[in-house]
Coordinates of C-alpha atoms in Angstrom, one line a residue:
Chain A
M1 CA 126.5 -30.5 23.6
P2 CA 127.1 -30.7 27.4
H3 CA 127.6 -26.9 27.4
D4 CA 124.1 -26.5 25.8
L5 CA 122.5 -28.6 28.4
N6 CA 124.3 -26.8 31.2
Y7 CA 123.3 -23.5 29.6
Y8 CA 119.6 -24.6 29.4
L9 CA 119.6 -25.8 33.0
A10 CA 121.3 -22.6 34.2
T11 CA 118.7 -20.5 32.4
L12 CA 115.9 -22.6 34.0
A13 CA 117.5 -21.9 37.4
V14 CA 117.4 -18.2 36.7
Y15 CA 113.7 -18.4 35.7
F16 CA 113.0 -20.4 38.8
L17 CA 114.7 -18.0 41.1
V18 CA 112.9 -15.0 39.6
Y19 CA 109.6 -16.8 39.7
C20 CA 110.1 -17.5 43.4
V21 CA 110.3 -13.7 44.0
L22 CA 107.0 -13.3 42.1
T23 CA 105.2 -16.0 44.1
L24 CA 106.6 -14.9 47.4
G25 CA 105.4 -11.4 46.8
L26 CA 101.9 -12.6 45.7
N27 CA 101.9 -14.8 48.8
I28 CA 102.0 -11.7 51.0
T29 CA 99.4 -9.8 49.0
F30 CA 97.0 -12.7 48.2
G31 CA 98.2 -15.6 50.3
M32 CA 98.4 -13.7 53.6
A33 CA 96.2 -10.6 53.2
G34 CA 93.7 -12.1 50.8
I35 CA 93.8 -9.3 48.3
F36 CA 92.9 -10.2 44.7
D37 CA 95.7 -8.4 43.0
F38 CA 94.7 -9.3 39.5
S39 CA 97.0 -6.7 38.1
Y40 CA 100.0 -8.2 39.9
I41 CA 101.9 -8.7 36.6
T42 CA 101.5 -4.9 36.0
F43 CA 103.8 -4.2 38.9
M44 CA 106.3 -6.7 37.6
A45 CA 106.3 -4.7 34.3
I46 CA 106.6 -1.4 36.1
G47 CA 109.7 -2.7 38.0
A48 CA 111.2 -4.0 34.7
Y49 CA 110.6 -0.8 32.8
F50 CA 111.9 1.5 35.5
A51 CA 115.0 -0.7 36.1
G52 CA 115.5 -0.7 32.3
V53 CA 115.3 3.1 31.9
A54 CA 117.6 3.4 34.9
V55 CA 120.4 1.4 33.2
L56 CA 119.8 2.6 29.7
P57 CA 121.3 5.9 28.4
P58 CA 118.9 8.6 27.4
S59 CA 117.4 8.1 23.9
N60 CA 114.9 9.8 21.7
Q61 CA 115.6 8.4 18.3
P62 CA 112.7 7.0 16.3
G63 CA 112.2 3.4 17.3
L64 CA 114.2 3.9 20.5
Q65 CA 112.3 6.2 22.7
W66 CA 112.0 6.0 26.5
I67 CA 111.8 8.3 29.5
L68 CA 114.7 9.0 31.9
G69 CA 117.8 7.1 30.7
L70 CA 119.8 7.4 33.9
N71 CA 122.9 5.3 33.0
L72 CA 123.1 3.8 36.4
G73 CA 124.7 0.5 37.5
F74 CA 123.3 -2.7 38.9
P75 CA 122.0 -2.6 42.4
L76 CA 120.6 0.9 41.9
D77 CA 118.4 0.0 38.9
L78 CA 117.0 -2.9 40.9
L79 CA 116.1 -0.5 43.8
I80 CA 114.6 2.0 41.4
G81 CA 112.5 -0.7 39.7
A82 CA 111.3 -2.0 43.0
A83 CA 110.6 1.5 44.4
A84 CA 108.6 2.4 41.2
A85 CA 106.5 -0.7 41.5
G86 CA 106.0 -0.1 45.2
V87 CA 104.9 3.5 44.8
M88 CA 102.5 2.5 42.0
G89 CA 101.1 -0.3 44.2
L90 CA 100.6 2.1 47.1
L91 CA 98.9 4.7 44.9
I92 CA 96.6 2.1 43.3
G93 CA 96.0 0.6 46.7
L94 CA 95.0 4.0 48.1
L95 CA 92.4 4.2 45.4
A96 CA 91.2 0.6 45.4
I97 CA 91.7 -0.8 48.9
R98 CA 88.8 0.4 50.8
R99 CA 86.0 -1.3 52.5
I100 CA 84.5 -2.5 49.2
R101 CA 83.6 -6.0 48.2
S102 CA 86.5 -8.1 47.2
D103 CA 85.1 -8.6 43.7
Y104 CA 84.9 -4.8 43.2
L105 CA 88.5 -4.6 44.1
A106 CA 89.3 -7.4 41.7
M107 CA 87.4 -5.6 38.9
V108 CA 89.3 -2.4 39.6
L109 CA 92.6 -4.2 39.5
V110 CA 91.8 -6.0 36.2
A111 CA 91.0 -2.5 34.8
V112 CA 94.3 -1.2 36.1
W113 CA 96.1 -3.9 34.1
T114 CA 94.1 -3.0 30.9
I115 CA 94.9 0.7 31.3
A116 CA 98.6 0.2 32.0
W117 CA 98.8 -2.1 29.0
S118 CA 97.0 0.2 26.7
V119 CA 99.0 3.3 27.9
T120 CA 102.4 1.5 27.6
S121 CA 101.6 0.2 24.2
N122 CA 100.2 3.4 22.8
M123 CA 102.5 6.1 24.4
I124 CA 105.6 5.3 22.5
G125 CA 107.7 7.9 24.3
L126 CA 107.2 6.1 27.6
F127 CA 108.8 2.7 27.2
N128 CA 109.1 2.4 23.4
G129 CA 105.5 1.2 22.9
Q130 CA 104.8 -2.3 21.5
Q131 CA 108.5 -2.8 20.7
G132 CA 109.4 -2.4 24.3
L133 CA 112.8 -1.8 25.8
I134 CA 115.7 -3.6 24.1
G135 CA 119.4 -3.8 24.6
V136 CA 119.3 -3.2 28.3
P137 CA 122.9 -3.7 29.7
Q138 CA 123.2 -6.8 32.0
P139 CA 124.7 -6.3 35.5
F140 CA 128.5 -6.5 35.5
E141 CA 128.5 -7.3 31.8
T142 CA 131.3 -4.9 30.9
Q143 CA 133.3 -5.2 34.2
L144 CA 133.6 -9.0 34.0
G145 CA 133.9 -9.2 30.2
V146 CA 132.4 -12.7 30.1
N147 CA 131.3 -14.4 26.9
P148 CA 127.5 -13.8 26.4
N149 CA 127.0 -17.5 26.4
D150 CA 128.5 -17.8 29.9
Y151 CA 126.7 -14.8 31.3
V152 CA 123.9 -16.9 32.8
F153 CA 126.4 -18.3 35.3
V154 CA 127.2 -14.8 36.5
F155 CA 123.5 -14.1 36.9
I156 CA 122.6 -17.1 38.9
P157 CA 124.4 -15.9 42.1
I158 CA 123.0 -12.4 41.6
A159 CA 119.4 -13.8 41.5
A160 CA 120.1 -16.2 44.3
V161 CA 121.4 -13.5 46.6
V162 CA 118.3 -11.3 45.9
L163 CA 116.0 -14.3 46.4
A164 CA 117.7 -15.3 49.6
I165 CA 117.2 -11.8 51.1
L166 CA 113.6 -11.6 49.9
F167 CA 112.8 -15.2 51.1
T168 CA 114.1 -14.3 54.6
V169 CA 112.0 -11.2 54.7
A170 CA 108.9 -13.1 53.6
Y171 CA 109.7 -15.8 56.2
C172 CA 110.0 -13.3 59.0
I173 CA 106.8 -11.5 57.9
E174 CA 104.9 -14.8 57.9
R175 CA 105.9 -15.4 61.6
S176 CA 105.6 -11.8 62.8
P177 CA 102.7 -10.1 64.6
F178 CA 102.2 -8.2 61.3
G179 CA 101.8 -11.5 59.5
R180 CA 99.2 -12.7 62.0
A181 CA 97.3 -9.4 61.7
L182 CA 97.3 -9.8 57.9
R183 CA 95.8 -13.3 58.2
A184 CA 93.2 -12.0 60.7
T185 CA 92.1 -9.4 58.2
R186 CA 92.0 -12.0 55.5
E187 CA 89.7 -14.3 57.5
D188 CA 87.4 -11.5 58.7
Q189 CA 88.0 -7.8 58.3
D190 CA 85.3 -6.9 60.8
V191 CA 86.6 -9.1 63.6
A192 CA 90.2 -7.9 63.0
A193 CA 88.9 -4.3 63.2
A194 CA 87.1 -5.1 66.4
F195 CA 90.4 -6.2 67.9
G196 CA 91.9 -2.9 67.1
K197 CA 93.6 -3.8 63.9
R198 CA 93.7 -1.0 61.3
T199 CA 92.6 -3.3 58.4
V200 CA 92.8 -0.8 55.6
R201 CA 96.4 0.2 56.5
L202 CA 97.4 -3.5 56.9
R203 CA 96.0 -4.4 53.6
L204 CA 97.6 -1.4 52.0
T205 CA 101.0 -2.4 53.4
A206 CA 100.6 -6.0 52.2
M207 CA 99.7 -4.7 48.7
T208 CA 102.7 -2.4 48.7
I209 CA 105.1 -5.1 49.9
G210 CA 103.8 -7.5 47.2
C211 CA 104.3 -4.9 44.6
L212 CA 107.9 -4.3 45.8
Y213 CA 108.5 -8.0 45.3
A214 CA 106.9 -7.9 41.8
G215 CA 109.1 -4.9 41.0
V216 CA 112.3 -6.7 42.0
A217 CA 111.2 -9.7 39.9
G218 CA 110.6 -7.4 37.0
A219 CA 114.0 -5.7 37.4
L220 CA 115.7 -9.1 37.5
T221 CA 113.8 -10.2 34.4
I222 CA 114.9 -7.2 32.3
E223 CA 118.4 -7.4 33.6
F224 CA 118.7 -11.0 32.6
L225 CA 116.8 -10.9 29.3
S226 CA 117.9 -7.3 28.3
A227 CA 114.4 -6.7 26.9
M228 CA 110.8 -6.2 28.0
S229 CA 107.7 -5.5 25.8
P230 CA 104.0 -5.5 26.5
N231 CA 103.6 -9.0 25.2
A232 CA 105.6 -10.3 28.2
W233 CA 103.0 -9.2 30.6
A234 CA 99.6 -10.3 29.2
I235 CA 96.9 -10.7 31.8
V236 CA 97.2 -14.5 31.7
E237 CA 100.6 -14.2 33.4
T238 CA 98.9 -13.0 36.5
V239 CA 96.6 -16.0 36.4
I240 CA 99.6 -18.3 36.1
I241 CA 101.3 -16.7 39.1
F242 CA 98.1 -17.2 41.1
S243 CA 98.0 -20.8 39.9
A244 CA 101.5 -21.4 41.1
L245 CA 100.7 -20.0 44.5
I246 CA 97.5 -21.9 44.8
V247 CA 99.0 -25.2 43.7
G248 CA 102.1 -24.9 45.9
G249 CA 100.1 -23.8 48.9
R250 CA 99.2 -20.2 49.7
G251 CA 99.9 -18.5 53.0
N252 CA 103.4 -20.1 53.5
V253 CA 106.7 -19.3 51.9
F254 CA 107.6 -23.0 51.1
G255 CA 104.3 -23.4 49.3
A256 CA 105.2 -20.3 47.2
V257 CA 108.6 -21.7 46.3
L258 CA 107.1 -25.2 45.5
G259 CA 104.5 -23.6 43.3
A260 CA 107.1 -21.7 41.4
L261 CA 108.9 -25.0 40.8
L262 CA 105.8 -27.0 39.8
V263 CA 104.2 -24.4 37.5
R264 CA 107.1 -22.4 36.1
I265 CA 109.5 -25.3 35.6
V266 CA 107.5 -28.5 35.5
I267 CA 104.5 -27.3 33.5
I268 CA 105.8 -24.4 31.5
E269 CA 109.1 -26.0 30.6
G270 CA 107.6 -29.4 30.3
T271 CA 105.0 -28.4 27.8
G272 CA 107.8 -26.5 25.9
L273 CA 109.3 -29.9 25.2
L274 CA 106.2 -31.1 23.3
P275 CA 106.6 -31.4 19.5
T276 CA 105.5 -28.3 17.6
L277 CA 103.1 -28.6 14.7
P278 CA 104.5 -26.4 12.0
D279 CA 101.2 -24.9 11.0
H280 CA 100.0 -24.2 14.5
P281 CA 102.8 -22.7 16.5
E282 CA 100.4 -21.3 19.1
L283 CA 99.2 -24.8 20.1
I284 CA 102.0 -25.3 22.7
G285 CA 101.2 -22.2 24.6
A286 CA 97.5 -22.9 24.4
T287 CA 97.9 -26.4 25.7
R288 CA 100.1 -25.1 28.5
N289 CA 97.6 -22.5 29.6
I290 CA 94.7 -25.0 29.4
L291 CA 96.6 -27.4 31.6
I292 CA 97.3 -24.7 34.1
G293 CA 93.7 -23.7 34.2
L294 CA 92.5 -27.2 34.7
L295 CA 95.2 -27.8 37.4
V296 CA 94.1 -24.8 39.4
I297 CA 90.5 -25.7 39.3
A298 CA 91.3 -29.3 40.3
V299 CA 93.5 -28.1 43.2
L300 CA 90.9 -25.7 44.4
Y301 CA 88.3 -28.4 44.4
F302 CA 90.2 -31.4 45.8
R303 CA 92.9 -29.7 47.9
P304 CA 92.1 -26.0 48.3
Q305 CA 95.0 -25.5 50.7
G306 CA 97.6 -26.5 48.1
V307 CA 100.4 -29.1 48.3
I308 CA 102.0 -27.5 51.3
P309 CA 99.2 -26.2 53.5
E310 CA 99.5 -23.1 55.7
R311 CA 100.5 -24.0 59.2
R312 CA 97.6 -23.9 61.7
R313 CA 99.2 -22.2 64.7
R314 CA 98.1 -23.0 68.2
Y315 CA 99.2 -20.3 70.4
F316 CA 97.4 -21.3 73.6
E317 CA 98.1 -25.0 73.9
A318 CA 101.8 -24.5 73.7
R319 CA 102.0 -22.4 76.8
K320 CA 100.8 -25.0 79.4
P321 CA 100.9 -28.7 79.6
A322 CA 97.5 -30.3 79.4
A323 CA 97.5 -31.6 83.0
D324 CA 98.0 -28.0 84.4
T325 CA 95.0 -26.8 82.5
S326 CA 92.7 -29.5 83.8
Q327 CA 93.7 -28.7 87.4
E328 CA 93.0 -25.0 86.8
V329 CA 89.7 -25.8 85.3
A330 CA 88.9 -28.0 88.3
K331 CA 89.9 -25.2 90.7
G332 CA 88.0 -22.6 88.8
G333 CA 84.9 -24.8 88.6
Chain B
M1 CA 79.9 20.5 16.4
E2 CA 79.3 18.0 13.6
L3 CA 82.1 15.8 15.0
F4 CA 80.5 16.0 18.4
L5 CA 77.0 15.0 17.2
N6 CA 78.4 12.2 15.1
S7 CA 80.3 10.9 18.1
I8 CA 77.0 10.7 20.0
G9 CA 75.8 8.5 17.2
F10 CA 78.8 6.2 17.7
G11 CA 78.2 6.5 21.4
L12 CA 74.7 5.0 20.9
V13 CA 76.2 2.1 19.1
T14 CA 78.8 1.4 21.8
A15 CA 76.1 1.8 24.4
S16 CA 74.0 -0.8 22.6
I17 CA 76.9 -3.3 22.6
L18 CA 77.6 -2.5 26.3
A19 CA 74.0 -2.8 27.3
L20 CA 73.7 -6.4 25.9
A21 CA 76.9 -7.4 27.6
A22 CA 76.3 -5.5 30.9
V23 CA 72.8 -6.8 31.4
G24 CA 74.0 -10.4 30.8
L25 CA 76.8 -10.0 33.4
T26 CA 74.6 -8.3 36.0
L27 CA 71.7 -10.7 35.7
Q28 CA 74.1 -13.6 36.4
F29 CA 75.6 -11.7 39.3
G30 CA 72.2 -11.1 40.8
M31 CA 71.7 -14.9 40.9
T32 CA 75.1 -16.1 42.1
N33 CA 76.5 -13.1 43.9
Y34 CA 80.0 -13.3 42.3
V35 CA 81.5 -11.7 39.2
N36 CA 82.2 -13.9 36.3
F37 CA 85.7 -13.0 35.1
A38 CA 85.4 -15.4 32.1
Y39 CA 82.6 -13.2 30.7
G40 CA 84.9 -11.5 28.2
D41 CA 85.8 -14.9 26.8
F42 CA 82.2 -15.9 26.6
M43 CA 81.8 -12.8 24.3
T44 CA 84.8 -13.9 22.3
L45 CA 83.4 -17.4 22.0
G46 CA 80.1 -15.9 20.7
A47 CA 82.0 -13.8 18.2
Y48 CA 83.9 -16.9 16.8
L49 CA 80.8 -19.1 16.7
T50 CA 79.1 -16.4 14.7
W51 CA 82.2 -16.2 12.5
T52 CA 82.2 -20.0 11.8
L53 CA 78.5 -19.8 10.7
N54 CA 79.0 -16.6 8.8
V55 CA 82.3 -17.2 7.0
G56 CA 82.7 -21.0 7.3
L57 CA 79.2 -22.0 6.3
G58 CA 78.4 -18.8 4.4
W59 CA 75.3 -17.8 6.3
P60 CA 74.3 -14.1 6.4
F61 CA 75.5 -12.3 9.4
W62 CA 72.4 -11.8 11.5
P63 CA 71.1 -15.4 11.4
A64 CA 74.6 -16.5 12.1
L65 CA 74.7 -14.2 15.1
F66 CA 71.4 -15.5 16.5
V67 CA 72.3 -19.2 16.0
G68 CA 75.7 -18.5 17.5
A69 CA 74.1 -17.0 20.6
L70 CA 71.8 -20.0 20.9
L71 CA 74.8 -22.3 20.6
M72 CA 76.4 -20.4 23.5
A73 CA 73.9 -22.2 25.8
I74 CA 76.0 -25.5 25.5
P75 CA 79.4 -24.3 26.8
V76 CA 77.8 -22.0 29.3
L77 CA 75.6 -24.8 30.7
F78 CA 78.7 -27.0 30.9
I79 CA 80.8 -24.4 32.7
S80 CA 78.1 -23.3 35.1
Q81 CA 76.9 -26.7 36.0
F82 CA 80.1 -28.7 36.1
V83 CA 82.7 -26.2 37.0
L84 CA 81.3 -23.2 38.9
E85 CA 78.2 -24.5 40.6
P86 CA 80.0 -27.4 42.4
F87 CA 82.1 -24.8 44.1
T88 CA 79.2 -22.6 45.3
R89 CA 77.1 -25.6 46.3
R90 CA 79.8 -26.8 48.6
S91 CA 80.5 -23.8 50.6
G92 CA 78.6 -20.8 49.2
P93 CA 80.4 -18.2 47.2
T94 CA 83.8 -17.9 48.9
F95 CA 86.9 -16.3 47.5
H96 CA 87.8 -19.4 45.6
I97 CA 85.2 -18.8 43.0
L98 CA 86.8 -15.6 41.6
I99 CA 90.0 -17.6 40.9
V100 CA 87.9 -20.4 39.4
T101 CA 86.3 -17.9 36.9
F102 CA 89.7 -16.6 36.1
A103 CA 91.0 -20.1 35.5
V104 CA 87.9 -20.7 33.3
S105 CA 88.8 -17.6 31.4
L106 CA 92.4 -18.9 30.9
I107 CA 91.1 -22.3 29.6
L108 CA 88.4 -20.8 27.4
S109 CA 90.6 -18.1 25.8
N110 CA 93.3 -20.7 25.0
L111 CA 90.7 -23.2 23.6
I112 CA 89.6 -20.4 21.3
L113 CA 93.2 -19.8 20.3
A114 CA 93.7 -23.5 19.7
I115 CA 90.5 -23.9 17.6
W116 CA 90.4 -20.6 15.6
G117 CA 94.1 -19.5 15.7
G118 CA 95.4 -16.1 16.7
D119 CA 95.0 -14.2 13.4
F120 CA 92.7 -11.3 12.9
Q121 CA 89.3 -12.3 11.3
N122 CA 86.5 -10.4 9.7
Y123 CA 82.8 -11.1 9.1
N124 CA 81.6 -11.5 5.6
V125 CA 79.0 -8.7 5.6
G126 CA 79.7 -7.1 2.2
T127 CA 80.1 -3.4 1.7
D128 CA 78.0 -1.1 3.8
T129 CA 76.9 2.4 2.9
P130 CA 76.6 5.0 5.6
I131 CA 73.2 6.5 6.1
N132 CA 72.6 10.1 7.2
L133 CA 70.0 10.1 10.0
G134 CA 69.5 13.6 11.2
P135 CA 72.9 14.6 12.7
F136 CA 74.2 11.1 12.8
I137 CA 76.0 9.1 10.1
L138 CA 75.7 5.4 10.8
S139 CA 76.0 2.2 8.8
V140 CA 73.1 -0.2 8.3
Q141 CA 75.0 -2.6 10.5
Q142 CA 75.3 -0.1 13.3
L143 CA 71.6 0.7 13.1
G144 CA 71.0 -3.1 13.3
I145 CA 73.1 -3.2 16.5
I146 CA 71.1 -0.4 18.0
A147 CA 67.8 -2.1 17.0
L148 CA 69.0 -5.4 18.4
A149 CA 69.9 -3.9 21.7
V150 CA 66.6 -2.0 22.1
T151 CA 64.6 -5.1 21.3
C152 CA 66.6 -7.1 23.8
M153 CA 66.2 -4.5 26.5
V154 CA 62.5 -4.3 26.0
A155 CA 62.3 -8.1 26.0
I156 CA 64.2 -8.2 29.3
H157 CA 62.0 -5.5 30.8
L158 CA 58.9 -7.6 29.9
L159 CA 60.6 -10.7 31.2
L160 CA 61.4 -9.1 34.5
T161 CA 58.0 -7.5 35.1
R162 CA 55.4 -9.6 33.3
T163 CA 56.5 -13.2 33.7
K164 CA 56.8 -15.6 36.7
L165 CA 60.4 -16.4 35.8
G166 CA 61.3 -12.7 35.8
K167 CA 59.6 -12.1 39.2
A168 CA 61.5 -15.2 40.6
M169 CA 64.7 -13.7 39.2
R170 CA 64.1 -10.4 41.0
A171 CA 63.2 -12.2 44.2
I172 CA 66.4 -14.3 44.1
S173 CA 68.4 -11.2 43.3
D174 CA 66.9 -9.4 46.4
D175 CA 67.3 -12.2 48.8
K176 CA 68.2 -15.8 47.8
N177 CA 67.2 -17.5 51.0
L178 CA 63.9 -15.7 51.3
A179 CA 63.2 -16.6 47.7
A180 CA 64.0 -20.3 48.4
V181 CA 61.7 -20.3 51.5
T182 CA 58.8 -19.0 49.4
G183 CA 59.1 -22.1 47.2
I184 CA 61.1 -20.7 44.3
D185 CA 63.4 -23.3 42.7
T186 CA 66.5 -21.2 43.0
R187 CA 68.8 -23.8 41.3
R188 CA 66.6 -24.0 38.2
I189 CA 66.2 -20.3 37.9
T190 CA 69.9 -19.8 38.3
T191 CA 70.6 -22.3 35.6
I192 CA 68.2 -20.5 33.3
V193 CA 69.8 -17.2 34.0
W194 CA 73.3 -18.6 33.3
V195 CA 72.0 -19.6 29.8
L196 CA 70.4 -16.2 29.3
S197 CA 73.6 -14.5 30.4
G198 CA 75.7 -16.7 28.0
M199 CA 73.3 -15.9 25.1
L200 CA 73.5 -12.1 25.8
A201 CA 77.3 -12.5 26.0
G202 CA 77.2 -14.2 22.6
L203 CA 75.1 -11.5 21.0
A204 CA 77.3 -8.8 22.6
G205 CA 80.5 -10.5 21.4
G206 CA 79.1 -10.9 17.8
V207 CA 78.1 -7.2 17.5
L208 CA 81.3 -6.0 19.2
A209 CA 83.4 -8.0 16.7
L210 CA 81.2 -6.6 13.9
N211 CA 81.6 -3.1 15.1
V212 CA 85.4 -3.2 15.5
A213 CA 85.6 -4.7 12.0
S214 CA 88.5 -7.1 12.5
F215 CA 88.9 -9.1 15.7
D216 CA 91.2 -11.6 17.4
P217 CA 90.9 -13.9 20.5
N218 CA 91.3 -10.9 22.8
V219 CA 88.3 -9.0 21.5
G220 CA 86.1 -9.7 24.5
V221 CA 88.7 -9.5 27.2
T222 CA 89.9 -6.0 26.2
F223 CA 86.3 -4.8 26.4
L224 CA 85.6 -6.5 29.8
F225 CA 86.6 -3.6 32.0
V226 CA 84.3 -1.2 30.1
I227 CA 81.5 -3.6 30.9
F228 CA 82.6 -3.6 34.5
A229 CA 82.4 0.2 34.5
A230 CA 78.8 0.1 33.1
V231 CA 77.7 -2.6 35.6
V232 CA 79.2 -0.8 38.6
F233 CA 77.9 2.5 37.5
G234 CA 74.4 1.3 37.8
G235 CA 75.0 -0.9 40.8
I236 CA 76.0 -4.5 40.3
G237 CA 73.1 -6.9 40.1
R238 CA 70.6 -4.4 38.9
P239 CA 69.6 -4.9 35.3
Y240 CA 68.1 -1.4 34.9
G241 CA 71.2 0.1 36.4
A242 CA 73.3 -1.8 33.9
M243 CA 71.2 -0.4 31.0
A244 CA 71.6 3.2 32.3
G245 CA 75.3 2.5 33.0
A246 CA 75.8 1.2 29.4
L247 CA 74.2 4.3 28.0
V248 CA 76.3 6.7 30.1
I249 CA 79.6 4.8 29.6
G250 CA 79.0 4.3 25.9
L251 CA 78.3 8.0 25.3
V252 CA 81.2 9.1 27.5
V253 CA 83.7 6.8 25.8
E254 CA 82.8 7.9 22.2
V255 CA 82.4 11.6 23.0
S256 CA 85.7 11.6 24.8
A257 CA 87.4 10.5 21.5
V258 CA 86.6 14.0 20.2
F259 CA 88.9 15.5 22.7
I260 CA 91.6 12.8 23.3
P261 CA 93.4 10.4 21.0
S262 CA 90.9 7.6 20.2
A263 CA 93.5 5.0 21.3
Y264 CA 92.7 6.0 24.9
K265 CA 88.9 6.4 24.6
L266 CA 88.1 3.1 26.4
D267 CA 90.4 4.2 29.3
V268 CA 88.0 6.9 30.1
A269 CA 85.6 4.2 31.3
F270 CA 88.2 3.4 33.9
L271 CA 88.1 6.9 35.3
V272 CA 84.3 6.7 35.5
L273 CA 84.6 3.3 37.3
M274 CA 87.1 4.7 39.8
G275 CA 84.9 7.8 40.4
V276 CA 81.8 5.7 41.0
L277 CA 83.7 3.4 43.4
L278 CA 85.1 6.3 45.3
V279 CA 81.9 8.3 45.6
R280 CA 79.2 5.6 45.8
P281 CA 80.3 2.0 45.6
A282 CA 76.7 0.8 45.5
G283 CA 76.3 2.5 42.1
L284 CA 74.9 5.8 41.2
M285 CA 71.5 4.3 40.3
S286 CA 71.0 3.6 44.0
L287 CA 70.4 7.3 44.4
F288 CA 67.2 7.1 42.4
E289 CA 65.8 3.8 43.7
R290 CA 63.5 3.3 46.6
G291 CA 64.6 1.6 49.7

């Protein structure tokens, strides 16, 4: 019994770590640059699929069909998944991120999700269609030879190291001149452009970095679960990641992490503990999503900045003490 | 050649469904100046309300469709007045509102799932014999869809050109502040248009579900981006542009099924959407309009 509980908590820890990667990535694309990447989950899926076909051996049997099949090991598949998602994000960004209204961009990105979903489901040769990839080997599974029930304890450090790296990168971006420029384009593209910022390039970079994060999260997901099918990346998943970021507080890395904790662990796992009605198995998921929807509307209305607000930085006051400034004003006047 | 002509017939049916949906979406955009991402779920809700009247209460399909569309007024009024409008009233349409419509979509689609379940459903319409009409082979139901769309488009044209309400709608769509200054009650008109938009979504959802034969709670959402393509094609916020866009996209989608596997036919709409946004984001109809 204690082992079951430990196992459950360890699995939750992995979900949380992976979800942090997702919210941190969306924090760069949406939180900092203000891009409505409503196809965000698509890039998670691309990362997962490409990581999957990088690890899996080639196959073309009926029922087990996928492209590539590179037979590679752990860190490489993660990099391939991330790179594939980043390249796709860049390409779609090149098409979609222009000086068009933000709701046009959102419409295009919703359409991107629909197309990606329809193509993956219908073109069986790509990633095994509706069935999805199955039996993807887990990192270090054979080398360590651990019991499958204990594997989760091997995966926690892997996910933790990846998250630590990505968190540091996100933290640095937030405090860098690049991060400031992103926030400037988010607030007003014209003003940022007037100050010499190349807004399209900035937004494109933010979108690509966000997609890289999503790709890493996808690669970690398929490595942990050994499977990925189109049902795992319905469009509602994007809304849920947005909810997590908005509830936690967008524009800062701590808000992104808190959002992952509140939404992925507290709400999603919390509603999972509700009793199931035998005739209506879908009620739990429906309740969960309705709760998330209500929560995000309530947060946007009553506390739009989220639980942990973005820091308002004061660059000028910090330089001089107040007394000096008043003297200067007196002299100048 | 026969296949090609017949696909044009199906194209007219798809165009009719699209026209109902696209005009509803674009009229609302004209008033509020933001895209309603829950529109696909409005359509699904209309389809299920119709289903309850048709299968649950045993009504014939068409009366069920009209009453279902009328019933749409209640949820749409609730959503627009108690959820969306409070946000716009506070600070004008900011970027929050897109997320809010997405959250509404999440809530609505899961309410539908909780109420009606996730199984596939059909309408009770009996067997339908195809009719040869010149080069086209269409069912009586499909002819009914086309007739409904044509009637609604004429009605909307008359509404926009002949009535005070329609003129006020056009004025608000052109310039909301100017309209308000000239004494138009913009809030009242916006509310009326929300209801109109919801009813059109209900009609469109019902006939879409009828045309695809069996439907589940995703029926509206999967069609949403095709509506976006039609709306953007004609220039968002322009009802006549949406009608033209619906006709073009409907025909392109169905005719393309002659040349590519029909599983991908809706994806062609995406190519048109991208093309229009790259060439002329204001919509191709803006080429033909004055000013």
